[in-house]
Coordinates of C-alpha atoms and ligand atoms in Angstrom, one line a residue:
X10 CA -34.0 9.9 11.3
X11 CA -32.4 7.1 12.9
X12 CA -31.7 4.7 10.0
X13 CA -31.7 1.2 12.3
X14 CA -28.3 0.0 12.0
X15 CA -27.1 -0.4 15.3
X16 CA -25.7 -3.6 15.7
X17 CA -25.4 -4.6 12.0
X18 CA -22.3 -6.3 10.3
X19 CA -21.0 -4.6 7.0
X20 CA -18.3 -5.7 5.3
X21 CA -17.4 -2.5 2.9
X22 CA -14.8 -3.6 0.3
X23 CA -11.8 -1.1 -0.8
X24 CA -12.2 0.9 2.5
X25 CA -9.5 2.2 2.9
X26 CA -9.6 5.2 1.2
X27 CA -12.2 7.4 -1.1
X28 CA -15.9 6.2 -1.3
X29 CA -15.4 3.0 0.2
X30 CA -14.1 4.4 3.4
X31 CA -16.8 7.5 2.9
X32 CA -19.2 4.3 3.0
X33 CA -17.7 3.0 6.2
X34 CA -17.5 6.0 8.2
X35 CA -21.2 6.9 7.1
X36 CA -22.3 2.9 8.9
X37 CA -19.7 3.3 11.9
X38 CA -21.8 6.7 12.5
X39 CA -25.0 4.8 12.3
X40 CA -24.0 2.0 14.6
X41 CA -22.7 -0.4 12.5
X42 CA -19.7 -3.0 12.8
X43 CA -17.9 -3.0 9.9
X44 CA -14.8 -5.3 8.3
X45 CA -12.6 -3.0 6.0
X46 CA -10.3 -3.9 3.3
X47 CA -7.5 -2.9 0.6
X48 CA -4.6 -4.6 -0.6
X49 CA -2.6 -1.8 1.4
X50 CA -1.9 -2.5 5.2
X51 CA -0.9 0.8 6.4
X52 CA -3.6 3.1 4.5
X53 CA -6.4 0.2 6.0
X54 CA -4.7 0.0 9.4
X55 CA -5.1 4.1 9.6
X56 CA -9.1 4.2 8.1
X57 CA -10.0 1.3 10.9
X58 CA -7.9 3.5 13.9
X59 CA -9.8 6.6 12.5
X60 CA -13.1 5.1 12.6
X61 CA -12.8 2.7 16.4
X62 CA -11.8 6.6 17.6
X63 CA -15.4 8.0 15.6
X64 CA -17.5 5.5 17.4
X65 CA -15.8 3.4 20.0
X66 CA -19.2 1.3 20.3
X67 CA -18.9 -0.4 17.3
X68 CA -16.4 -3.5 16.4
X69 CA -13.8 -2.0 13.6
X70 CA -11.6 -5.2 11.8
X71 CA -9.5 -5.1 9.0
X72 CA -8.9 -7.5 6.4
X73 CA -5.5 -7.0 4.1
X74 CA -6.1 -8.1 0.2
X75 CA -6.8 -7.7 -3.4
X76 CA -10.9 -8.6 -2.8
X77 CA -10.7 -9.6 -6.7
X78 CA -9.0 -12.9 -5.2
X79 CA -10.9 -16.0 -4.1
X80 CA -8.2 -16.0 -0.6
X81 CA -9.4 -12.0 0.0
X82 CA -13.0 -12.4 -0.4
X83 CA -12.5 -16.0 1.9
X84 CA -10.8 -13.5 5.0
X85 CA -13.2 -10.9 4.7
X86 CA -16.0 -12.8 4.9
X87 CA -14.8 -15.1 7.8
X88 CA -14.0 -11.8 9.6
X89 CA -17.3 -10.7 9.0
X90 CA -19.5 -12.7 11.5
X91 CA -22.6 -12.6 9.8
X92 CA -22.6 -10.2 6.6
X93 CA -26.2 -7.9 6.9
X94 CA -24.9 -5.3 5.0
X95 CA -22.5 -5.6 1.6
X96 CA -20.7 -3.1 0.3
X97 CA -19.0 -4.0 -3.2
X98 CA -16.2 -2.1 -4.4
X99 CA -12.7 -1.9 -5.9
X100 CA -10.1 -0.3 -8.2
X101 CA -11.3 1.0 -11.4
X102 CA -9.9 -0.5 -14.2
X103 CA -7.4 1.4 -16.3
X104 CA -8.3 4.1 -19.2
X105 CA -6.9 3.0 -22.9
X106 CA -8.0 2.2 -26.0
X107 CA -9.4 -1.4 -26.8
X108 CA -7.2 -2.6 -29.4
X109 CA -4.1 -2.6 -26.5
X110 CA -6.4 -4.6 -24.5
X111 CA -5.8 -8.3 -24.5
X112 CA -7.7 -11.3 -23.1
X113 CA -6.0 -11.0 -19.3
X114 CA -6.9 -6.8 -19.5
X115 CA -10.1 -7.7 -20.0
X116 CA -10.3 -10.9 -16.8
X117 CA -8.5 -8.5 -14.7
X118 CA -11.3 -6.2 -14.8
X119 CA -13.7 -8.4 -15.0
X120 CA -12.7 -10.3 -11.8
X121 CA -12.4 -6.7 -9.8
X122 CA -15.2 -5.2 -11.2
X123 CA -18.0 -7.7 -11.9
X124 CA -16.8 -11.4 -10.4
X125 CA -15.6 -10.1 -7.1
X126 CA -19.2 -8.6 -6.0
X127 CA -21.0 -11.5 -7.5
X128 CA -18.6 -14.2 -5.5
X129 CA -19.5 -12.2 -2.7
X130 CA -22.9 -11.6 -3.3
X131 CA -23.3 -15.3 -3.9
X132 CA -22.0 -15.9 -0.3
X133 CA -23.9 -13.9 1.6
X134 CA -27.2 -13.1 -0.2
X135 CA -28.8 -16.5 1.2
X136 CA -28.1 -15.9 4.5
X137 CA -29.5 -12.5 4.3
X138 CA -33.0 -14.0 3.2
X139 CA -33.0 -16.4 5.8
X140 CA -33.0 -13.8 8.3
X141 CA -35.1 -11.4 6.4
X142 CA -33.1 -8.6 6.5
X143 CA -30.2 -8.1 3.6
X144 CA -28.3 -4.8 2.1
X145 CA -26.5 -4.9 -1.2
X146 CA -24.6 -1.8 -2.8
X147 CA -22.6 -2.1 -5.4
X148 CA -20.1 0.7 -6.3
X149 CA -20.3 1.1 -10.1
X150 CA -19.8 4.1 -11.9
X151 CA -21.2 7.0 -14.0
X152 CA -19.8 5.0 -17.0
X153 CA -22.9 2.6 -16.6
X154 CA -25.1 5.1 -17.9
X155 CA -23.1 7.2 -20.4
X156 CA -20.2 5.3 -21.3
X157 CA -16.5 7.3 -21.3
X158 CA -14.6 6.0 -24.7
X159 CA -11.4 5.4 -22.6
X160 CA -12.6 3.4 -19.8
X161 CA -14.2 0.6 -22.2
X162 CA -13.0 -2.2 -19.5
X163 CA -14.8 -0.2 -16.8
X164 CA -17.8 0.2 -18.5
X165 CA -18.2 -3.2 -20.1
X166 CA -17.3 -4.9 -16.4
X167 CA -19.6 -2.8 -14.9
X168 CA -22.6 -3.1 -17.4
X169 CA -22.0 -7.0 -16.7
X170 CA -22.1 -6.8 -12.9
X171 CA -25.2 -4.2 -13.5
X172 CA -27.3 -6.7 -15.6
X173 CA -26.7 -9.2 -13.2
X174 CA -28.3 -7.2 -10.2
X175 CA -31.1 -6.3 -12.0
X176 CA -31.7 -9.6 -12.5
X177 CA -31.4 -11.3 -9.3
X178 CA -32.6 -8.4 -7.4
X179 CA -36.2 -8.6 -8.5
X180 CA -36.1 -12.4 -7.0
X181 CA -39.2 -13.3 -4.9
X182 CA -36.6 -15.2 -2.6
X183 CA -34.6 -12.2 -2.4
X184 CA -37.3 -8.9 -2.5
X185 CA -39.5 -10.9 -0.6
X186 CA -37.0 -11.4 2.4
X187 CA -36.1 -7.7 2.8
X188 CA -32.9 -8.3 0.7
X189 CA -32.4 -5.4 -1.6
X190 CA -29.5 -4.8 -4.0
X191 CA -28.7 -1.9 -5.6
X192 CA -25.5 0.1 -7.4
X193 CA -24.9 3.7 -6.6
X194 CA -23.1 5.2 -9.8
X195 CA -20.4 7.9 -9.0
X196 CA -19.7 11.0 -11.4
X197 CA -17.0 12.9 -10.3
X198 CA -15.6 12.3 -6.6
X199 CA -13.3 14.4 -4.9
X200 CA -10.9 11.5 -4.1
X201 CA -7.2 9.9 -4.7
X202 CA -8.6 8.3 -8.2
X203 CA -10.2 11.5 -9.4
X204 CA -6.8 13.2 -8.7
X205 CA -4.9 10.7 -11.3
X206 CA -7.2 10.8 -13.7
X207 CA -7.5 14.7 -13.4
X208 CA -3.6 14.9 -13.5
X209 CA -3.9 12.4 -17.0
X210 CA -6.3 14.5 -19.1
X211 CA -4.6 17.8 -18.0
X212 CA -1.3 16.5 -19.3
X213 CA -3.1 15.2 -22.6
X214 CA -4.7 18.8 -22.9
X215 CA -1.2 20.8 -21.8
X216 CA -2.9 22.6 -18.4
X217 CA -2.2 22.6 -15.3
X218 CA -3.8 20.2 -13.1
X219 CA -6.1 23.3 -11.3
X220 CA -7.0 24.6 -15.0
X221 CA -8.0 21.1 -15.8
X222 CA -10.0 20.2 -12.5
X223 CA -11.3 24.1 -13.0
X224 CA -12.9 23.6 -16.6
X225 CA -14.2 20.0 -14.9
X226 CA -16.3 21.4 -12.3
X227 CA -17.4 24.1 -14.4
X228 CA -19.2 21.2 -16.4
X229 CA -20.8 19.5 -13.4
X230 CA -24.1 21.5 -12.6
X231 CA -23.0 21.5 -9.0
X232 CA -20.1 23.1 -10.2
X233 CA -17.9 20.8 -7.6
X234 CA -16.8 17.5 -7.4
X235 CA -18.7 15.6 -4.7
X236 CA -17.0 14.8 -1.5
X237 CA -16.7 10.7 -0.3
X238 CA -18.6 11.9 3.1
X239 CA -21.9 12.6 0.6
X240 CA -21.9 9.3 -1.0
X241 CA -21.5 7.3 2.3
X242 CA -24.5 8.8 3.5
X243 CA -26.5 8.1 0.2
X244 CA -24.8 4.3 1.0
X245 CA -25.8 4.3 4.5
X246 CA -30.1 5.4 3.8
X247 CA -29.9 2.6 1.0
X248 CA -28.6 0.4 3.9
X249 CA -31.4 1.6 6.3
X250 CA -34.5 -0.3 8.0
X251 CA -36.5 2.2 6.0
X252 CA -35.4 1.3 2.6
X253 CA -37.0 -1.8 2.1
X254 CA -38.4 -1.1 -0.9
X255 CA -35.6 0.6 -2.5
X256 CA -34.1 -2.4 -4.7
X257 CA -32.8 -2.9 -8.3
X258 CA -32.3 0.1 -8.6
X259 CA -29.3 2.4 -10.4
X260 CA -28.5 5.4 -8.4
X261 CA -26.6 8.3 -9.9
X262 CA -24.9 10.5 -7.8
X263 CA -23.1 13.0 -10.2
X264 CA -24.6 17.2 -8.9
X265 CA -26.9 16.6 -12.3
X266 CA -24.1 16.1 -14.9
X267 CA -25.8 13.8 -16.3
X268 CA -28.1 15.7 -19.1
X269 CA -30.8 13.3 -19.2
X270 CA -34.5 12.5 -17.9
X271 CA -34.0 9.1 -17.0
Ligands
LIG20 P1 -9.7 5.6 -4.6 O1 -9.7 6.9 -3.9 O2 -8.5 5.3 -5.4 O3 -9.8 4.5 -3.4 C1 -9.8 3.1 -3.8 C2 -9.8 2.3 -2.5 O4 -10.0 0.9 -2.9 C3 -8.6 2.3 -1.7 O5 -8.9 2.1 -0.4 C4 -7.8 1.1 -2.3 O6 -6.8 0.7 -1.4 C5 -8.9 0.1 -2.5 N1 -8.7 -0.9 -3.5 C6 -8.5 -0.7 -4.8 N2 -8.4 -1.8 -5.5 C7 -8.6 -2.8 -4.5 C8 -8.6 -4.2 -4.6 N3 -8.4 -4.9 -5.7 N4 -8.9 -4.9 -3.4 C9 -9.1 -4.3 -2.3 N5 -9.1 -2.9 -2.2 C10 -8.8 -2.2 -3.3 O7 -10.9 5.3 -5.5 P2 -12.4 5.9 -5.4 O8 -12.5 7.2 -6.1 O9 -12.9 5.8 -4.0 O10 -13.2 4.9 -6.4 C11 -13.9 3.8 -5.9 C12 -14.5 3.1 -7.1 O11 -15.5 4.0 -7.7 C13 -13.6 2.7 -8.2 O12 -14.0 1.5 -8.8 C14 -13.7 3.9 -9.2 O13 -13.3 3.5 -10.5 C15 -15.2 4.2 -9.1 N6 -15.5 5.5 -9.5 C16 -15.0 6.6 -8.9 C17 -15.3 7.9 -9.3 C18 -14.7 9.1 -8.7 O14 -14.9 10.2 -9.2 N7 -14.0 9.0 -7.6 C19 -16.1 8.1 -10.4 C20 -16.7 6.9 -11.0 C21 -16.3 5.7 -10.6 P3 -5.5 -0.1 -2.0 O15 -5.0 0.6 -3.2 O16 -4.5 -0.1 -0.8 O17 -6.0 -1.5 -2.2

């Protein structure tokens, strides 16, 4: 099916690695131009010269930054001629337990994890409406739906920028405009981040990193860990012409870990 990309900006935040860049490559398949960040140069420089090479038709830019800053979020989106397409996304916060968690824990995860995408969300949405076409996909997490003890910052940031969405998505101004948003909720991806926190609970539990990463996929249904190239094509349908009537929604993508109904 061809999705109806070709030709649309996307700026895709935290690109250059794991599910942002699996979100990139998915739209630079599909036509799209896209603007790229991270805060690290030569990681982002490598993802935009991997993805010009995938599809030489399409304009590949890179923006250098931490998108949780006001000055990041300012040069993406001025890179970004006209933003049709948003994809929101950053670090998770760190694991730990609440009471080490002071007020500045808590902003810092705030501003990556709920702030950023609304600042950026703010910026663009209008614009989207205006010319009736608008894409919105926020990166959350699994967390949103069945909270992990240890990443309390993650999923109280998350849950903020998720209540938010719901919210503003179901906006006449917005719906009615062909501007959807919606979050796609990761379980367990096969990327850099899953690796750390793989390595962590294996030391807390004395295996081996395989042992560990073993006993976690036996848990997942799928019995795997998803791969970034899966969840940028998920991102890139929600993106499409066709899913215009796909909006405020929460989509888990986890090979059915998740034990309930709805
Ligand atoms: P990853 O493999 O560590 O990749 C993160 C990417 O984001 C890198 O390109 C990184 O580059 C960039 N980045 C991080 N913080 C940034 C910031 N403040 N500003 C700009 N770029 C930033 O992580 P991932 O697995 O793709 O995870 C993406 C998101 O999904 C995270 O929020 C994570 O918590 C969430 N998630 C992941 C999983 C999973 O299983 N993988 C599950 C649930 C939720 P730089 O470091 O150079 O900036």
């Amino acid at each position: 099916m061809d999705l109806e990309l070709t030709g649309r900006w996307a700026l895709v935040c935290a690109a250059s690695k794991g599910l942002g860049a699996g979100c990139a490559e998915a739209l630079v398949r599909e036509g799209c131009n896209v603007v790229i960040t991270a805060r690290g140069a030569k990681a982002l420089e490598a993802t935009a010269a991997a993805l010009r090479l995938l599809n030489p038709a399409v304009a590949v830019r890179a923006v250098v930054g931490d998108i949780a800053t006001p000055e990041a979020q300012a040069l993406a989106l001025a890179a970004c001629p006209q933003v049709d397409i948003l994809i929101n996304n950053a670090g998770g916060p760190p694991p730990g337990d609440f009471r080490d968690w002071d007020r500045s824990a808590w902003l810092a995860a705030l501003d990556a994890n709920m702030l950023a995408p609304i600042a950026l969300i703010k910026a663009t949405v209008d614009a989207m409406a205006a010319r009736g076409f608008g894409r919105i996909v926020n990166i959350t997490s699994g967390a949103v739906k069945a909270p992990i003890d240890v990443l309390g910052l993650s999923n109280g940031a998350r849950s903020g920028l998720t209540g938010f969405v719901a919210g503003l998505a179901r906006q006449p101004a917005l719906a009615g405009r062909n501007v959807t948003l919606n979050n796609l909720l990761p379980g367990a991806f096969d990327t850099e981040r899953l690796h750390k926190t793989l390595a962590a609970g294996a030391a807390k539990q004395g295996l081996s990193s395989d042992e560990f990463a073993a006993k976690r996929r036996a848990g997942i249904p799928a019995q795997r860990f998803g791969t970034a190239a899966e969840f940028g094509a998920i991102c890139a349908m929600l993106c499409s012409a066709q899913a215009g009537y796909l909006t405020g929604q929460n989509i888990l993508l986890d090979g059915g870990a998740y034990p309930g109904v709805f």
